[in-house]
Short mmCIF file of C-alpha atoms in Angstrom, two decimals:
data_model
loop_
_atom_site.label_atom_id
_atom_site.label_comp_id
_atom_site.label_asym_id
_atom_site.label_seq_id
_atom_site.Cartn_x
_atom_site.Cartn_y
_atom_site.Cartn_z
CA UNK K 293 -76.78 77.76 79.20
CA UNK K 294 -77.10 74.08 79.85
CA UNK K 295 -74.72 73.89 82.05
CA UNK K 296 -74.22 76.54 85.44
CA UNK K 297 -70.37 76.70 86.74
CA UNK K 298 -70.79 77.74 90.32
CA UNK K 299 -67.41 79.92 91.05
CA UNK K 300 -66.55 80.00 94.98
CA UNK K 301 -63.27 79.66 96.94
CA UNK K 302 -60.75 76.99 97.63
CA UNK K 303 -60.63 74.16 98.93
CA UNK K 304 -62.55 72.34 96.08
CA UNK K 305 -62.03 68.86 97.07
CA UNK K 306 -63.34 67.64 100.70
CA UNK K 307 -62.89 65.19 102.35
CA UNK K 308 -66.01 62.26 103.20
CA UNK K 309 -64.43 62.30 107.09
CA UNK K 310 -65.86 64.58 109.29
CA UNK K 311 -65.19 64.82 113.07
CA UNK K 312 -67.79 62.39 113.95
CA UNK K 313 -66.25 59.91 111.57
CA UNK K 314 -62.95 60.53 112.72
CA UNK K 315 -63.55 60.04 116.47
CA UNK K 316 -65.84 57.21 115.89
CA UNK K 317 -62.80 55.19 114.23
CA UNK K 318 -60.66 56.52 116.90
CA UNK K 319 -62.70 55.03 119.80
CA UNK K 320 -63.11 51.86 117.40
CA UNK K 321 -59.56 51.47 117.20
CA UNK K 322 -59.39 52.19 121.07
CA UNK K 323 -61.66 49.31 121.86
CA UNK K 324 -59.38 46.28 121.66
CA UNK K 325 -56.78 48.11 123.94
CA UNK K 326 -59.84 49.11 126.58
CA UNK K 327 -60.66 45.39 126.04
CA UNK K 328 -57.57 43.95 127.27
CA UNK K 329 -57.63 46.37 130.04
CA UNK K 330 -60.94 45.42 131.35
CA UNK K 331 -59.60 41.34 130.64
CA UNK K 332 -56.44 41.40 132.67
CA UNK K 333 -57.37 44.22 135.69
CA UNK K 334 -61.35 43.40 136.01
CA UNK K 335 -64.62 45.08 136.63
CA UNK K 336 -62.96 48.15 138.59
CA UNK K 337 -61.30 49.19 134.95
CA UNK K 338 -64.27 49.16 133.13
CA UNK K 339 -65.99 51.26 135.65
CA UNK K 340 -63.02 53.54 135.78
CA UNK K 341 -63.13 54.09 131.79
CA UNK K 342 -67.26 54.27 131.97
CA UNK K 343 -67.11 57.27 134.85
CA UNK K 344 -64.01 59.11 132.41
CA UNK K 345 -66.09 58.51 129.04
CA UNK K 346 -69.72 60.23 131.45
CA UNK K 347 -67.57 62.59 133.32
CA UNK K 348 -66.06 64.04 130.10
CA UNK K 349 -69.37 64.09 128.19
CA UNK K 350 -71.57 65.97 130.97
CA UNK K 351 -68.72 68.16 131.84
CA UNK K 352 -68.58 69.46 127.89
CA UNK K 353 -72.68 69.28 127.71
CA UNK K 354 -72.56 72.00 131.13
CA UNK K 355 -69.91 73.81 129.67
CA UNK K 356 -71.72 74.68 126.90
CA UNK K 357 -75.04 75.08 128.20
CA UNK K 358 -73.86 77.75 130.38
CA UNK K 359 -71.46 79.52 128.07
CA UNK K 360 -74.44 79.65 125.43
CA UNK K 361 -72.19 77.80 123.06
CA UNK K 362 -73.65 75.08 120.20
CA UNK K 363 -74.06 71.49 121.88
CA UNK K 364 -70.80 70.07 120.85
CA UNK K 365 -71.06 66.72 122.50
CA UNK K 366 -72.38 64.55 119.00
CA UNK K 367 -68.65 64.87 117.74
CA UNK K 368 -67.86 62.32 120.10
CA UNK K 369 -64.30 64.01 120.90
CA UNK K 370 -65.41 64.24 124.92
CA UNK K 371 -65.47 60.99 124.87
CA UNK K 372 -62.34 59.99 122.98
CA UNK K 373 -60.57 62.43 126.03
CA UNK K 374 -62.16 60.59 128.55
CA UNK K 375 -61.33 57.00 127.20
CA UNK K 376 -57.88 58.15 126.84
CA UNK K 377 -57.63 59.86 130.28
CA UNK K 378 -58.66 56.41 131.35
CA UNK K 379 -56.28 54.37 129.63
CA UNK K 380 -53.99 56.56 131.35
CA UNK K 381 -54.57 55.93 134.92
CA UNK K 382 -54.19 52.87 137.48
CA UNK K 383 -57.84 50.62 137.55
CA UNK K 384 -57.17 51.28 141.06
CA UNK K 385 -57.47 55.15 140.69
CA UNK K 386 -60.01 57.02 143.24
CA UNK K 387 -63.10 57.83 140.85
CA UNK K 388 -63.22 61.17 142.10
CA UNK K 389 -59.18 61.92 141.17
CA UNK K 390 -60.57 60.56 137.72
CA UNK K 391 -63.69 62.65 137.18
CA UNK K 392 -61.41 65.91 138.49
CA UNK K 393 -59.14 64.64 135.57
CA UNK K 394 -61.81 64.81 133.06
CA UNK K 395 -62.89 68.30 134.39
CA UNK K 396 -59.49 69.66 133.72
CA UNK K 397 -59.30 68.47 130.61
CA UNK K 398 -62.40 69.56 129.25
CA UNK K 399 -62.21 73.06 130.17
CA UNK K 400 -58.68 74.12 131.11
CA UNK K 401 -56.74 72.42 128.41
CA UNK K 402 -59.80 72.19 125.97
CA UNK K 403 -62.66 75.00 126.30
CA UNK K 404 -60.81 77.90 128.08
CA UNK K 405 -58.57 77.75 124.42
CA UNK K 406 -61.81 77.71 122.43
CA UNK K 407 -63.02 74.45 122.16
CA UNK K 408 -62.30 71.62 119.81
CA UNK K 409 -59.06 72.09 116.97
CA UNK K 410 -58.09 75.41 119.67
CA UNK K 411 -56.17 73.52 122.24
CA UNK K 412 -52.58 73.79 122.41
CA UNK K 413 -51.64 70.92 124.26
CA UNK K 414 -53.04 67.31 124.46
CA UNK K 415 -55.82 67.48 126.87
CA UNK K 416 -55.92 64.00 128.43
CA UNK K 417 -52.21 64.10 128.52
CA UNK K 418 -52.50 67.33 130.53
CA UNK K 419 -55.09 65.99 132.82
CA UNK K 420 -52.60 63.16 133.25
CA UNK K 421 -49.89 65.49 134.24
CA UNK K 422 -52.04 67.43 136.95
CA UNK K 423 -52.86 64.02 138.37
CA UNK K 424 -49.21 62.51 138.39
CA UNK K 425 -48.23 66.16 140.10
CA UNK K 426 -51.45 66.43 142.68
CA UNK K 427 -51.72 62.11 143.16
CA UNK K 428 -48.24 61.12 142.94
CA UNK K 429 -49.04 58.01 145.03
CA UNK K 430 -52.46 56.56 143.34
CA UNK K 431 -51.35 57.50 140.19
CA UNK K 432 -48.32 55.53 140.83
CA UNK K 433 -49.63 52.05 142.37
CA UNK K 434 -50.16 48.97 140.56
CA UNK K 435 -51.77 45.84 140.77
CA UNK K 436 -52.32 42.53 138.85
CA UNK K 437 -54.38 39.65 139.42
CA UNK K 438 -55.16 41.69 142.91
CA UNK K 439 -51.42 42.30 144.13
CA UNK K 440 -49.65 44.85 144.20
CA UNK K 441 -46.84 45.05 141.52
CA UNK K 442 -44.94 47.22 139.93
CA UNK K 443 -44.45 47.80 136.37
CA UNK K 444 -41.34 47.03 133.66
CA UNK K 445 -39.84 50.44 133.75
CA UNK K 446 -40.38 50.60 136.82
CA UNK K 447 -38.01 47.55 137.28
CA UNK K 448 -35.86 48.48 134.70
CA UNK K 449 -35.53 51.59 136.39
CA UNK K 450 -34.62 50.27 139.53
CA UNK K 451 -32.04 47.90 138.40
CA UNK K 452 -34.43 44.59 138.96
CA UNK K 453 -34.37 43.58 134.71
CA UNK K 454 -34.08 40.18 136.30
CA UNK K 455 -37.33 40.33 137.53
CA UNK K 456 -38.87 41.35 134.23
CA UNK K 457 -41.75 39.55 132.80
CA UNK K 458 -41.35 37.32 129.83
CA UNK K 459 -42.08 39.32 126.29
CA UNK K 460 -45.31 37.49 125.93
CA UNK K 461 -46.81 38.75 128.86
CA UNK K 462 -46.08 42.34 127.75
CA UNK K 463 -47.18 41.85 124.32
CA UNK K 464 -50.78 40.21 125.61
CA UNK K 465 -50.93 42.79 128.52
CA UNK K 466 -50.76 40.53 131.12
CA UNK K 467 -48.41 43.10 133.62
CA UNK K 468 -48.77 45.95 135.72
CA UNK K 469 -49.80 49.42 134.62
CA UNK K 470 -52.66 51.99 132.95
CA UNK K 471 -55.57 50.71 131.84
CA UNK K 472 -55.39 50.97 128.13
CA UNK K 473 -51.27 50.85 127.79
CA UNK K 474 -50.35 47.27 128.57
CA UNK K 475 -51.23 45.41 125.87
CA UNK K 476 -49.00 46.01 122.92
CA UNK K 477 -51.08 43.88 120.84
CA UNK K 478 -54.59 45.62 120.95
CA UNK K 479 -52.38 48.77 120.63
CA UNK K 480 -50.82 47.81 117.61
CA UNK K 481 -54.22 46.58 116.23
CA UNK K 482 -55.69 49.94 117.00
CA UNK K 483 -53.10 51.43 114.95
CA UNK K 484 -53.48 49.07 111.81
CA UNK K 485 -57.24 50.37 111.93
CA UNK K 486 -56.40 53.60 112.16
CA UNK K 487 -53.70 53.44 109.53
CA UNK K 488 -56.38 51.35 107.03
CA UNK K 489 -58.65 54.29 107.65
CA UNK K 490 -56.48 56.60 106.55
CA UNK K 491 -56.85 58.86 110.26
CA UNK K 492 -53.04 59.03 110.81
CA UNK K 493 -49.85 58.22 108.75
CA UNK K 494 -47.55 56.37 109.96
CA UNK K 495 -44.67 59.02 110.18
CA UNK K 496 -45.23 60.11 113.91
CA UNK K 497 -45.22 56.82 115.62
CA UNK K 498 -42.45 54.66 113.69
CA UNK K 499 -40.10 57.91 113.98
CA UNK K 500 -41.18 58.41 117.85
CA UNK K 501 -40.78 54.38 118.78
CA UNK K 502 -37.38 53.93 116.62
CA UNK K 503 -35.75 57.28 117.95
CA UNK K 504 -36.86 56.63 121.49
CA UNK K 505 -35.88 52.91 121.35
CA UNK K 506 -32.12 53.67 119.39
CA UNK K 507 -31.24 56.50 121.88
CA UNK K 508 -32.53 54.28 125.37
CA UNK K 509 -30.37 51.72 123.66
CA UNK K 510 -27.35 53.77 122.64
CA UNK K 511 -27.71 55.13 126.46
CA UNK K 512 -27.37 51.58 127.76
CA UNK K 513 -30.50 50.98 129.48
CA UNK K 514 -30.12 47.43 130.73
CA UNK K 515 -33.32 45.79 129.18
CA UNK K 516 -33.20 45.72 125.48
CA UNK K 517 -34.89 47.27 122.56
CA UNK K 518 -37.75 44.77 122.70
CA UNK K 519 -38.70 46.01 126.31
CA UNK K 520 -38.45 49.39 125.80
CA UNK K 521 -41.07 49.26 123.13
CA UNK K 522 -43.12 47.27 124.39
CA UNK K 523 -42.96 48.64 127.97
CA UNK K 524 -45.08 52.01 129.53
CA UNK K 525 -47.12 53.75 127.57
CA UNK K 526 -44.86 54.44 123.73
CA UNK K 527 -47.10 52.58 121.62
CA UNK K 528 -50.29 54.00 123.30
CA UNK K 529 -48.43 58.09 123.04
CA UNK K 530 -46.96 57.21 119.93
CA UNK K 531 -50.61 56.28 118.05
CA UNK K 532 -52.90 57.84 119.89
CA UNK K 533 -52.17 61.20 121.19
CA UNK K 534 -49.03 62.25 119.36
CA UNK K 535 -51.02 61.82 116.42
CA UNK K 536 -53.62 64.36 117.48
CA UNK K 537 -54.38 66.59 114.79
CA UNK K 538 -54.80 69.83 116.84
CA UNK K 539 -51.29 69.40 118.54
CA UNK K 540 -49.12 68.22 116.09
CA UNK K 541 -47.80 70.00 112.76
CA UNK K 542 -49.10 69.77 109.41
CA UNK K 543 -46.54 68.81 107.17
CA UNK K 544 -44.82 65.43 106.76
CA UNK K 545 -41.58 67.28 107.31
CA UNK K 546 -42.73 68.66 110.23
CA UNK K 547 -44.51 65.83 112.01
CA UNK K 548 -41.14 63.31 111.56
CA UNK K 549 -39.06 66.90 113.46
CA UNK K 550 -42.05 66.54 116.01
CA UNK K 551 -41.72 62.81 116.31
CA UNK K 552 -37.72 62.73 116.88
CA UNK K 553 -38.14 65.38 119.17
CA UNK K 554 -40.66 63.46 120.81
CA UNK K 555 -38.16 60.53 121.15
CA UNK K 556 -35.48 62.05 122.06
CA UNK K 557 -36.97 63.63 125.51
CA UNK K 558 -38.79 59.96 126.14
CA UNK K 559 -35.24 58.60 126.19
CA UNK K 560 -33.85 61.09 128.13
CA UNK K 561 -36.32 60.95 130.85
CA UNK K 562 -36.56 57.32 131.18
CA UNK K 563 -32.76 57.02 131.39
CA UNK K 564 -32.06 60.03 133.40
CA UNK K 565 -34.71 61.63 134.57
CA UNK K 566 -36.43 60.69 138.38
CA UNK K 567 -39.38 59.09 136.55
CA UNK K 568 -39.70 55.67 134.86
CA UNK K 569 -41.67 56.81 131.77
CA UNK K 570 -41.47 59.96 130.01
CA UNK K 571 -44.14 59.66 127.02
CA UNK K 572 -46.84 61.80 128.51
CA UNK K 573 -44.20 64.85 129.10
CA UNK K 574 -42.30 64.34 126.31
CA UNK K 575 -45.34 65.34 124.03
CA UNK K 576 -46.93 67.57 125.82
CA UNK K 577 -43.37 69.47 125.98
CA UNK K 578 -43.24 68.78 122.17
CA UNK K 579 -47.05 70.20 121.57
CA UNK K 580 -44.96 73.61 122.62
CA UNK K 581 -43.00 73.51 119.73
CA UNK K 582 -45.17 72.70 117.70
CA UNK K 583 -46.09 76.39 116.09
CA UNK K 584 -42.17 77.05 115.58
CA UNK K 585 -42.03 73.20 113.65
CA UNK K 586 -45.08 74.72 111.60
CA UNK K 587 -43.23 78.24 110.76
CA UNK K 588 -40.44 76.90 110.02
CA UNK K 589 -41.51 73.53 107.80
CA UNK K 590 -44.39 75.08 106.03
CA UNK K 591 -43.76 75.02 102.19
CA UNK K 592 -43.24 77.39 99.39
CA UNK K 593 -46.54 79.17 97.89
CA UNK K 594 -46.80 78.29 93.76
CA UNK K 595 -45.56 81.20 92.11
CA UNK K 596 -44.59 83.16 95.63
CA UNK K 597 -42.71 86.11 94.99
CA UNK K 598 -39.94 87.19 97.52
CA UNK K 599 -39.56 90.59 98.78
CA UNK K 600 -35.96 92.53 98.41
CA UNK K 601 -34.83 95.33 100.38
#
């Protein structure tokens, strides 16, 4: 025969992304936001975002070594945790509460599970939550241009929508907050790559933002659709870590339930709940939900035959 047919099993078609790929564009896409950061809050936030990306790293490369597991640290997805865990802290954090962040993060939320694609929450959301819960007070004070300030929810919060800043300050970044969630405009830039990439859809985040921003705005929450968008840390949830493959479901169907549900408990907490934003705890309560979204979305085999009796 001229011609061999090699006969093996599905899936015949692959995709030219691998995880190395994928992370890369994901940190690529990061970059603008991290940018920003470092811009508007100085030297201490680009030292707080290199000691997460090196903390992360080593703490996977040790983990490994002494489990006797493969070197997994070339897929680059330690260090897309640690740049997100630090876009998700004050630049005025204590380096060791960061580095403890990245710890947990690696291997309670991400190796205990099994590693990479085994995790069942977000992991630098999770370290985020530990830190909120065991550093309520750094994790909670901001600064700008060296004084202390405190952020738009925060004000909107309070009452103080008065004192908000103007829309072009929160669009450029130039207000209080994490590193890598105050400028809505490297965020939004980040997602365009990500989108022209073709690493995430745009299902999750436009159902997340709308839902969230209808219901704070059907609640009456004093500062306006605008604010609520482009305030806290929606746009850098709703791109980058609601999107996460691992924790999120697989079907269009499913991801859009995910999303809703996603923006429904962001509203809730920022209206009622006892803290400003609600992004970080909204997913990761959502990442719960997410095998029951899965069962109960996933479609109909060709040529399935249902059981009676």
């Amino acid at each position: 025969m001229e011609r061999l047919l090699v006969v093996s099993s599905s899936p015949h078609i692959h995709s030219p992304l691998d995880t190395p790929r994928i992370m890369g564009y994901v940190l690529a896409a990061l970059a603008p936001a991290g940018l920003c950061g470092i811009y508007f809050f100085g030297l201490r936030a680009a030292v707080v975002i290199a000691v997460c990306i090196a903390a992360s790293v080593l703490t996977e490369y040790l983990w490994t070594r002494c489990t006797n597991r493969p070197n997994t640290i070339a897929d680059l997805s330690a260090a897309v945790t640690g740049l997100l865990i630090a876009y998700n802290v004050p630049p005025s954090i204590p380096l060791w509460m960061a580095i403890v962040g990245c710890v947990f993060a690696i291997i309670v939320v991400k190796e205990f599970f099994g590693g990479l694609g085994c995790n069942i929450v977000n992991p630098a959301l999770a370290a985020r939550a530990m830190m909120l819960t065991s550093w309520p007070v750094p994790m909670t004070s901001w600064t700008l241009d060296g004084v202390s300030s405190a952020t738009p929810l925060a004000l909107i919060k309070t009452g103080a929508a008065d004192k908000l800043p103007s829309v072009t300050d929160m669009f450029i970044g130039h207000i209080g907050g994490c590193i890598g969630e105050t400028s809505s405009a490297a965020l939004l830039l980040g997602f365009v790559i990500l989108l022209y990439a073709k690493i995430i859809k745009w299902h999750i985040p436009v159902v997340y933002v709308a839902v969230a921003t209808a219901l704070c705005t059907i609640f009456g929450r004093s500062a306006g659709p605008v604010y609520e968008v482009l305030a806290g840390g929606l746009l850098l949830g709703s791109i980058f870590m609601a999107t996460d493959y691992t924790t999120t479901p697989i079907t269009v169907r499913g991801q859009v339930i995910f999303a809703a549900g996603c923006g429904v408990l962001t509203a809730l907490i920022r209206t009622f709940g006892g803290y400003p934003e609600g992004v970080s705890y909204s997913i990761l309560i959502m990442n719960l939900f997410v095998p029951l979204i899965d069962r109960a979305t996933k479609p109909h085999i060709f040529g399935e035959v249902k059981k009676h009796g």
